[in-house]
XYZ file of C-alpha atoms in Angstrom:
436
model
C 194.726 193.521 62.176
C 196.213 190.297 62.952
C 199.024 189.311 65.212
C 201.679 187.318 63.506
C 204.313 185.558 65.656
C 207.892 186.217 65.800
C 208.810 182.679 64.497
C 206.625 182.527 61.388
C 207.684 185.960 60.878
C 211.389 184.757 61.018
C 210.793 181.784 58.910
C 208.818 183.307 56.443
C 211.603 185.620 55.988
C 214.395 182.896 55.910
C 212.055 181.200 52.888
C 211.887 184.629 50.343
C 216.169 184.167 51.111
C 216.365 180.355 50.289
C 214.381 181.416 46.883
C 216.116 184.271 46.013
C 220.567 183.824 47.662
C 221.543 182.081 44.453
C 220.945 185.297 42.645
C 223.671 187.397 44.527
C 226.960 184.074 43.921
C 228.752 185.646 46.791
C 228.539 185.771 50.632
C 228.623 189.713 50.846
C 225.825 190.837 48.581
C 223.749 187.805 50.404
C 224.274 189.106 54.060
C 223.841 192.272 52.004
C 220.133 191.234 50.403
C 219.205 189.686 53.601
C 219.790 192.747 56.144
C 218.066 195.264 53.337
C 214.595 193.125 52.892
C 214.737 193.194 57.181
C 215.676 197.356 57.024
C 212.313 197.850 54.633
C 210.448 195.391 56.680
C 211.359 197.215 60.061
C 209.533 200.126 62.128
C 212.250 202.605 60.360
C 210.479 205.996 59.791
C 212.478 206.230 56.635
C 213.319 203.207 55.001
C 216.736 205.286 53.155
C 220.166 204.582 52.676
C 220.930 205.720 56.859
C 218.361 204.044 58.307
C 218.677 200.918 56.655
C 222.447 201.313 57.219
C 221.603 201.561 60.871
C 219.049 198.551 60.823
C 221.671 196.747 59.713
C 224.500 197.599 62.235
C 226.482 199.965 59.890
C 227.973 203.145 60.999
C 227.643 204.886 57.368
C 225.238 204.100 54.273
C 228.204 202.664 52.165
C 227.648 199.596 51.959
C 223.347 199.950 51.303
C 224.988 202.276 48.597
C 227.226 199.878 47.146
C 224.800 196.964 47.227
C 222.098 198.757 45.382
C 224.052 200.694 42.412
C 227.694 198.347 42.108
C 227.624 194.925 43.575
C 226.993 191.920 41.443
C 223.627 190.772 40.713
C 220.272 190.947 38.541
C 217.391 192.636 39.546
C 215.215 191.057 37.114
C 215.858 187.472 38.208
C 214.817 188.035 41.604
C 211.596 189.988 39.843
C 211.198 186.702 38.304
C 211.511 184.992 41.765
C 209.040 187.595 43.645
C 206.680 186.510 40.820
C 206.837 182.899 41.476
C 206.390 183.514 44.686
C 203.323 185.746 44.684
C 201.929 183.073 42.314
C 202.355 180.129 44.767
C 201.299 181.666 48.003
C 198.231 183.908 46.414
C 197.902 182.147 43.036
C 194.083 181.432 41.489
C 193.174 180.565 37.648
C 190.466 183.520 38.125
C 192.930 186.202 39.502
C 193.333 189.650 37.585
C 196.207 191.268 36.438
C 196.483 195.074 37.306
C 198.458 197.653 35.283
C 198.997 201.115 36.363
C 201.860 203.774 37.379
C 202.646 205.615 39.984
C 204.997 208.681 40.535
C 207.665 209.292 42.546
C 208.179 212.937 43.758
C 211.906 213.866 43.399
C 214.125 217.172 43.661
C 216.842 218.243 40.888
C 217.144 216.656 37.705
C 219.723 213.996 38.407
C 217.821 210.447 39.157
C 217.114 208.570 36.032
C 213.615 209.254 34.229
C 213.111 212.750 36.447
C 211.050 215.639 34.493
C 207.974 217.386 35.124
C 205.112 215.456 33.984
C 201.934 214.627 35.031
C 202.155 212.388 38.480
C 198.528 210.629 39.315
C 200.187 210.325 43.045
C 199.926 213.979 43.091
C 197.104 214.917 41.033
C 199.189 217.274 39.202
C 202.230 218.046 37.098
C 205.392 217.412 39.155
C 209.205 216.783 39.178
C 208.876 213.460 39.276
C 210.110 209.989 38.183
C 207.200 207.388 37.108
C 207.311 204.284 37.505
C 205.022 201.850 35.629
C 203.555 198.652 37.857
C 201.887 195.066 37.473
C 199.982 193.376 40.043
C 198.204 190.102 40.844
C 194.545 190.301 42.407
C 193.274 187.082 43.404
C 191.168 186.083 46.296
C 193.903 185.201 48.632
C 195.415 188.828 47.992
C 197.551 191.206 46.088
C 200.638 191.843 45.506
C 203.115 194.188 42.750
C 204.864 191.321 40.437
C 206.573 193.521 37.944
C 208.080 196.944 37.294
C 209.482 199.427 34.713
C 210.905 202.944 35.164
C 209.627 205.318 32.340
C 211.999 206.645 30.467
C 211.133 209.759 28.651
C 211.951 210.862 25.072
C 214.549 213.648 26.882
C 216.398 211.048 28.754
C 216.259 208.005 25.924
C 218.074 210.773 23.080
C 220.536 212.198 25.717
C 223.762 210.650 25.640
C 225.305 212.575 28.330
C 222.262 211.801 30.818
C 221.959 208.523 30.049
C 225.395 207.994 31.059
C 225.640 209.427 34.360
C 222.252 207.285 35.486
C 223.778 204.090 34.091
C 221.119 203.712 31.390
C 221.658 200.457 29.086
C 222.022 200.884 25.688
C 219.991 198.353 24.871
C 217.173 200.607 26.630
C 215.374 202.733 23.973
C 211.966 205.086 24.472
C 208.898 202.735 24.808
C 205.581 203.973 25.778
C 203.776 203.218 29.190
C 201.307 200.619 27.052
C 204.355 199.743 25.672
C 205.901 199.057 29.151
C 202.829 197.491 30.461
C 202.727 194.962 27.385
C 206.705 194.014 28.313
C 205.151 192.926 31.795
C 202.405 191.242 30.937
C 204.027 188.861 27.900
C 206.320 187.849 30.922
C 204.000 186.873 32.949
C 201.938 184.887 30.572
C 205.210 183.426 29.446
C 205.367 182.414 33.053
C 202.526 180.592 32.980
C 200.826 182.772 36.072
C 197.248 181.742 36.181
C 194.836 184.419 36.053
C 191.739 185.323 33.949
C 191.485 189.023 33.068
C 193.578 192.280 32.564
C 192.253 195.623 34.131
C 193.812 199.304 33.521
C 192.877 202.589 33.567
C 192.681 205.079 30.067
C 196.296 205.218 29.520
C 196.280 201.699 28.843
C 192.992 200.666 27.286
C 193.404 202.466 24.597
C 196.085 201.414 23.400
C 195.161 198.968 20.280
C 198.217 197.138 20.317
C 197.889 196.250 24.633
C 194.521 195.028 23.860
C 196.311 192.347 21.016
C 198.466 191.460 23.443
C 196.035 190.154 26.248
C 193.530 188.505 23.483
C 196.249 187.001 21.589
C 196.774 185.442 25.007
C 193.625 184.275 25.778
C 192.464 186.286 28.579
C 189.601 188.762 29.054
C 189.787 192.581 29.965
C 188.170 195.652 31.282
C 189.885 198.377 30.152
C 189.043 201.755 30.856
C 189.022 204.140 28.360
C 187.601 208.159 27.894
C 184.373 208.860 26.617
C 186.145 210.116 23.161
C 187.750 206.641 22.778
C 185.997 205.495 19.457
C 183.983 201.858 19.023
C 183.545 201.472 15.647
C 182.099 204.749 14.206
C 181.473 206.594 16.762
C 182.873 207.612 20.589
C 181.760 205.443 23.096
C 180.090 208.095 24.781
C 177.533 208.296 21.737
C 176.350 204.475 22.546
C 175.074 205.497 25.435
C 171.478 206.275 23.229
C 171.561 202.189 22.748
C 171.254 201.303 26.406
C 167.960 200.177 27.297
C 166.650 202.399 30.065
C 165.847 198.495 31.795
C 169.847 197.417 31.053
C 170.695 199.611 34.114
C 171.703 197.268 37.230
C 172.947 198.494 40.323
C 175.685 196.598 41.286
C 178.998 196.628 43.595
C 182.200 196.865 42.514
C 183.548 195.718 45.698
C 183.973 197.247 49.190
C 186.129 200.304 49.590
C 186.522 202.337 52.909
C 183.075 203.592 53.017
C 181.268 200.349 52.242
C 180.539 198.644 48.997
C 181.075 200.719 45.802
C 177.601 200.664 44.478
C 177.507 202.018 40.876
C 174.351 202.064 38.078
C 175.799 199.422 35.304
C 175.290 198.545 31.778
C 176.312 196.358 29.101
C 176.143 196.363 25.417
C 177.937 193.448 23.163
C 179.742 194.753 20.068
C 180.049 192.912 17.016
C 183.366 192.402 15.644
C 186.112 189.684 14.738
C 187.212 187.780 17.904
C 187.994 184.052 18.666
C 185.616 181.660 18.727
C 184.304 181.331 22.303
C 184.437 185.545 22.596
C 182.795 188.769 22.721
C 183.619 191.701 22.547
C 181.708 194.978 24.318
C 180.957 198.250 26.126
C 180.496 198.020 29.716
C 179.304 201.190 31.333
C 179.304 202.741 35.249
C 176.947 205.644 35.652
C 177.152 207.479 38.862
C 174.348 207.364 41.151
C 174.679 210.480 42.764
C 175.630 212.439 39.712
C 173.641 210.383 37.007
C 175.345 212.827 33.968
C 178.672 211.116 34.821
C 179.647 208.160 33.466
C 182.417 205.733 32.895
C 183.458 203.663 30.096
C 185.161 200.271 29.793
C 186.099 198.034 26.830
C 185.701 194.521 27.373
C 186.265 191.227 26.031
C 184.789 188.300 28.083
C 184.106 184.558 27.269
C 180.643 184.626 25.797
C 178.877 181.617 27.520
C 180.149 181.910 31.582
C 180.690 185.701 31.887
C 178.067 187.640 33.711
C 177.543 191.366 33.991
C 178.336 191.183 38.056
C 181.524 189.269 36.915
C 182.377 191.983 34.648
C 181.905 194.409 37.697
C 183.623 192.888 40.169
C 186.474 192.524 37.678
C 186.461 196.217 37.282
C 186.527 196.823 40.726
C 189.598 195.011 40.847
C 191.812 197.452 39.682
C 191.653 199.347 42.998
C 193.750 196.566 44.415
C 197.052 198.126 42.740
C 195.890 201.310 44.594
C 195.883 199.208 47.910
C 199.633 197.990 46.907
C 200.747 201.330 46.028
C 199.557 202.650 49.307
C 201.249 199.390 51.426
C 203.919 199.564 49.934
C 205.361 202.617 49.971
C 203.972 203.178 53.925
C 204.819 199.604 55.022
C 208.355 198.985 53.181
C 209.285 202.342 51.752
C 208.871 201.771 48.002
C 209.348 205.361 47.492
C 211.947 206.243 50.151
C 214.773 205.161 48.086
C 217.638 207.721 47.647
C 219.254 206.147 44.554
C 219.267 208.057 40.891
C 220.688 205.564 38.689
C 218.593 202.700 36.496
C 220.313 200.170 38.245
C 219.714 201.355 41.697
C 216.132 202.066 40.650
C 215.275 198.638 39.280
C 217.127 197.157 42.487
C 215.158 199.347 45.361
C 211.653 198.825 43.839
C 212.142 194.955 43.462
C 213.025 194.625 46.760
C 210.981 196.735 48.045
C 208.305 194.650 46.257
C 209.152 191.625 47.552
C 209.381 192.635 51.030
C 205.565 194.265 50.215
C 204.690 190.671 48.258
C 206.109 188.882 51.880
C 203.311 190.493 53.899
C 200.681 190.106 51.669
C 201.749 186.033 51.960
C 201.384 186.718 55.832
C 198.529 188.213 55.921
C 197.303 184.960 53.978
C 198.880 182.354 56.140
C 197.853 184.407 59.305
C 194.045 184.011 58.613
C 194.534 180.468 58.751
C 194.652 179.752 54.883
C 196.049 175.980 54.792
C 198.081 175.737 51.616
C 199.184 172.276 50.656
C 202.141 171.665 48.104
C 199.321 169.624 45.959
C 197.484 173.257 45.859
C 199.754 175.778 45.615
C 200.605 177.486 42.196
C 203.722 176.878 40.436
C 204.520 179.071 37.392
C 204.675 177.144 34.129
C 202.330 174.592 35.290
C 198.715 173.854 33.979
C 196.401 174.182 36.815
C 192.326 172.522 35.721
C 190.027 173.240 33.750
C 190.245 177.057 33.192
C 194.055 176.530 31.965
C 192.729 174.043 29.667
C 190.099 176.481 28.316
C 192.628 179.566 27.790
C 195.587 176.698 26.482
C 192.118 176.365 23.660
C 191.273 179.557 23.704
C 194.881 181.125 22.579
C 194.904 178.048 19.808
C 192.254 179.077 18.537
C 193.188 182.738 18.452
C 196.451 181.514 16.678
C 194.745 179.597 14.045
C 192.276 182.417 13.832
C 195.088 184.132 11.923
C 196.121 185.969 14.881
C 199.518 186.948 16.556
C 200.804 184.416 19.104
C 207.298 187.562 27.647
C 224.257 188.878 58.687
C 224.135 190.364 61.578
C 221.016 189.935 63.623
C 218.276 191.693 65.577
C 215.634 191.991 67.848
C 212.307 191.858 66.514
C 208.766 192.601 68.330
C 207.144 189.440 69.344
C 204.484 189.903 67.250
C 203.687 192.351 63.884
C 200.093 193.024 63.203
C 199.222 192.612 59.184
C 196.038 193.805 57.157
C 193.064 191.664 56.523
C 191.446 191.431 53.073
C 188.061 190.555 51.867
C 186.387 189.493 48.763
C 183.015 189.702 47.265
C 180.946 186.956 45.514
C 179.091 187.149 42.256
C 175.336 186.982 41.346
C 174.665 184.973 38.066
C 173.484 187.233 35.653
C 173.898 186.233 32.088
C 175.534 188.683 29.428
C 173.517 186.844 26.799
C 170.418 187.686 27.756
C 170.970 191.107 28.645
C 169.863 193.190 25.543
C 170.917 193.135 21.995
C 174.129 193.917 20.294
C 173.974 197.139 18.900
C-alpha cells in the first residue's frame, strides 16, 4: 500500500470536479456531484442512499435520491469525461481494451433489467441485474471507461415495465456483443490509444464484434469455447496440428499466487485480412490438468507480434476482474439502491469515476512524473503506433471493408494499491510452425 497525502488527495479530487461541473449548469446538482464522488470515496460501510446522505451532512436520503433519478444532467457526458480522463493519466498506444459483465444481485422485480439469469459474480443463476463493462489496461493501470445496463427481451417488449424504470424509447433489445461493440466504436471514435481488444466467450464469438475491432485496426484475443468453429471444423479439433515442440510455457502475468504459468501454442490461420495481418488460434493448456485447454481467436500484426505478446495480452483481461473487485469494495459500485435506467446509468458512472480517481493515485503516488507534453489526450495522434493503426484501418477500408458543498474531515493520509507489469520475451510468430 501506499500513503497518499491529504492535499493531493484533496486536489486530485477538486481536478475530476473542474473536468466534469459544466455537466450539471446549476449550483445544486454541482454541490450535489461533488459531496456524492466524496460519500463513495469515504470509509462508509455502505456507500447507499443513507450513508452517503450522512457523508454529506443530510438528515434524510432525499436529496442523493433526487440527484441520481430527477435532477438535470447527462450521465453519458461525464462517461465521456471519466474516459478522457483515464486516457490522460493512464493512457499508452499499447494498452488493451477489456470487455466483460458483471451482475448485480437484487431482490423483487422492480429495478430496471432485473430477472433471473445467469450472474458470473455468483457463479450461478440469480435475480439479478447485469451490467455490461469496458476497461483500459495499460501499464500505468486500469480503470472501467464505459458501461451499459442489459436490458432483456422481457423488459425491452414491456410497455408497462419500461415505464415505471424510466426506460427511453429510443432504447431497444441489443445483445451483450452488441453492447460491448456500442462501447468500443466510442472509444475508438475517441481516439483512446490502445492496441488490442480482450473478452471472454460471450464476446469472441460474436462475428460481427470481431468486424468491429479489425475494421478499426486493432488486434484481439478473444476467447471462445472449444465448439466455436475455424473454418471447417471446432477449434478444439486443431489441436491434432500443434506440433508437440509449439508448446511454450509462458506467463500470463502475476496473479495472487505468483505468475500464471500456462503451456501455450500458436497456429496462424489463413484467411482474408488487411495487409499487414494475421489471423490465428492461440491455445492455453493447463499444466496441472494437461486434458484442459483453452482457446483464443486472434488477430495480431504479422511482422512485430510475438507469441509472449499474445500471452501477456491474454492475461490482460484479468485486469477488469481487478476493477470489478475495487470498485465495488472501494467505492460501492454495487451498493446503489436506485431501480430506474436513469439512476442506474448515473450511480455506476460515478461510481466509476470515483474508482478511475484512485487508480490515477495510485499512479501519481509511485512517483510517475507525467508532463503535459506526455500525457494522452483523446482525439490526438500519439507516434508511431497511431500512425501504423491510422494505415492499418486505411487499408482495411480500401480492402473493401466496413469503416462510436459542505465540507469534511478527511484522514491525513489514504493508503492505495500498487500495480505491476510484466515484460515480454521476443519470440517471433513467424517462425513458430506452419499455418495449418
Amino acid at each position: 500500500m501506499i500513503p497518499v497525502d491529504a492535499e493531493r488527495w484533496a486536489q486530485g479530487l477538486e481536478e475530476v470536479m473542474e473536468r466534469i461541473g459544466r455537466r450539471f449548469g446549476r449550483i445544486e446538482p454541482r454541490r450535489r456531484a461533488r459531496a456524492y464522488l466524496r460519500g463513495l470515496l469515504s470509509p462508509a460501510e455502505r456507500k447507499n442512499g443513507w450513508q452517503l446522505a450522512e457523508v454529506a451532512g443530510d438528515r434524510t436520503p432525499d436529496g442523493v435520491q433526487d440527484f441520481l433519478a430527477r435532477a438535470h444532467w447527462e450521465a453519458e457526458l461525464v462517461r465521456d469525461d471519466l474516459r478522457a480522463y483515464v486516457v490522460e493519466y493512464l493512457g499508452d498506444e499499447q494498452a488493451v481494451l477489456v470487455l466483460d459483465e458483471t451482475g448485480f444481485l437484487k431482490k423483487g422485480d422492480k429495478s430496471c433489467g432485473v430477472q433471473r439469469q445467469y450472474s458470473g459474480t455468483a457463479g450461478r443463476i440469480e435475480n439479478c441485474q447485469i451490467g455490461v463493462f469496458l476497461a483500459y489496461a495499460s501499464r500505468h493501470g486500469q480503470a472501467l471507461i464505459d458501461r451499459a445496463l442489459y436490458l432483456p427481451q422481457g423488459w425491452t417488449t414491456n410497455r408497462q415495465r419500461r415505464a415505471v424504470a424510466s426506460v427511453p424509447t429510443t432504447v431497444t433489445f441489443a445483445t451483450k456483443p452488441k453492447l460491448a461493440g456500442a462501447m468500443l466504436k466510442r472509444a475508438f471514435a475517441a481516439g483512446v490509444p490502445c492496441a488490442w481488444v480482450v473478452g471472454d466467450s460471450v464476446y469472441g464469438a460474436d462475428y460481427a464484434l470481431r468486424r468491429v475491432i479489425e475494421q478499426h485496426g486493432r488486434g484481439y484475443v478473444m476467447t471462445v469455447t472449444s465448439a466455436q468453429r475455424l473454418g471447417l471444423k471446432p477449434v478444439a479439433d486443431w489441436l491434432e496440428e500443434v506440433p508437440a515442440k509449439a508448446w511454450q510455457r509462458l506467463s500470463a502475468g502475476d496473479g495472487a499466487k505468483g505468475p500464471r504459468l500456462y503451456d501455450w501454442a500458436y497456429l496462424p490461420y489463413r484467411s482474408d485480412t488487411a495487409p499487414g495481418w494475421q489471423k490465428g488460434l492461440l491455445i492455453r493448456r493447463n499444466i496441472k490438468k494437461p486434458s484442459e485447454f483453452t482457446f483464443y481467436l486472434t488477430l495480431s500484426p504479422t511482422t512485430t507480434t510475438t507469441l509472449a505478446e499474445l500471452v501477456q495480452v491474454a492475461g490482460r483481461r484479468w485486469t477488469i476482474e481487478v476493477c470489478f473487485e475495487a470498485a465495488k469494495g472501494e467505492v460501492g459500485l454495487d451498493h446503489y439502491e436506485v431501480r430506474s435506467w436513469t439512476g442506474w446509468h448515473r450511480h455506476i458512472t460515478l461510481a466509476m469515476l470515483a474508482h478511475a480517481y484512485l487508480a490515477v493515485l495510485r499512479r501519481t503516488a509511485m512517483g510517475k512524473k507525467i508532463s503535459s507534453g506526455n500525457q494522452h489526450r483523446t482525439r490526438s495522434a500519439a507516434g508511431p503506433a497511431a500512425a501504423h493503426r491510422t494505415r492499418t484501418a486505411s487499408a482495411v477500408m480500401a480492402s473493401g471493408l466496413d469503416a462510436s458543498t459542505r465540507p469534511r474531515a478527511y484522514p491525513r493520509l489514504v493508503a492505495v494499491a500498487t500495480t505491476t507489469s510484466a515484460a515480454r520475451p521476443p519470440l517471433p510468430l513467424a517462425s513458430a510452425h506452419a499455418s495449418p
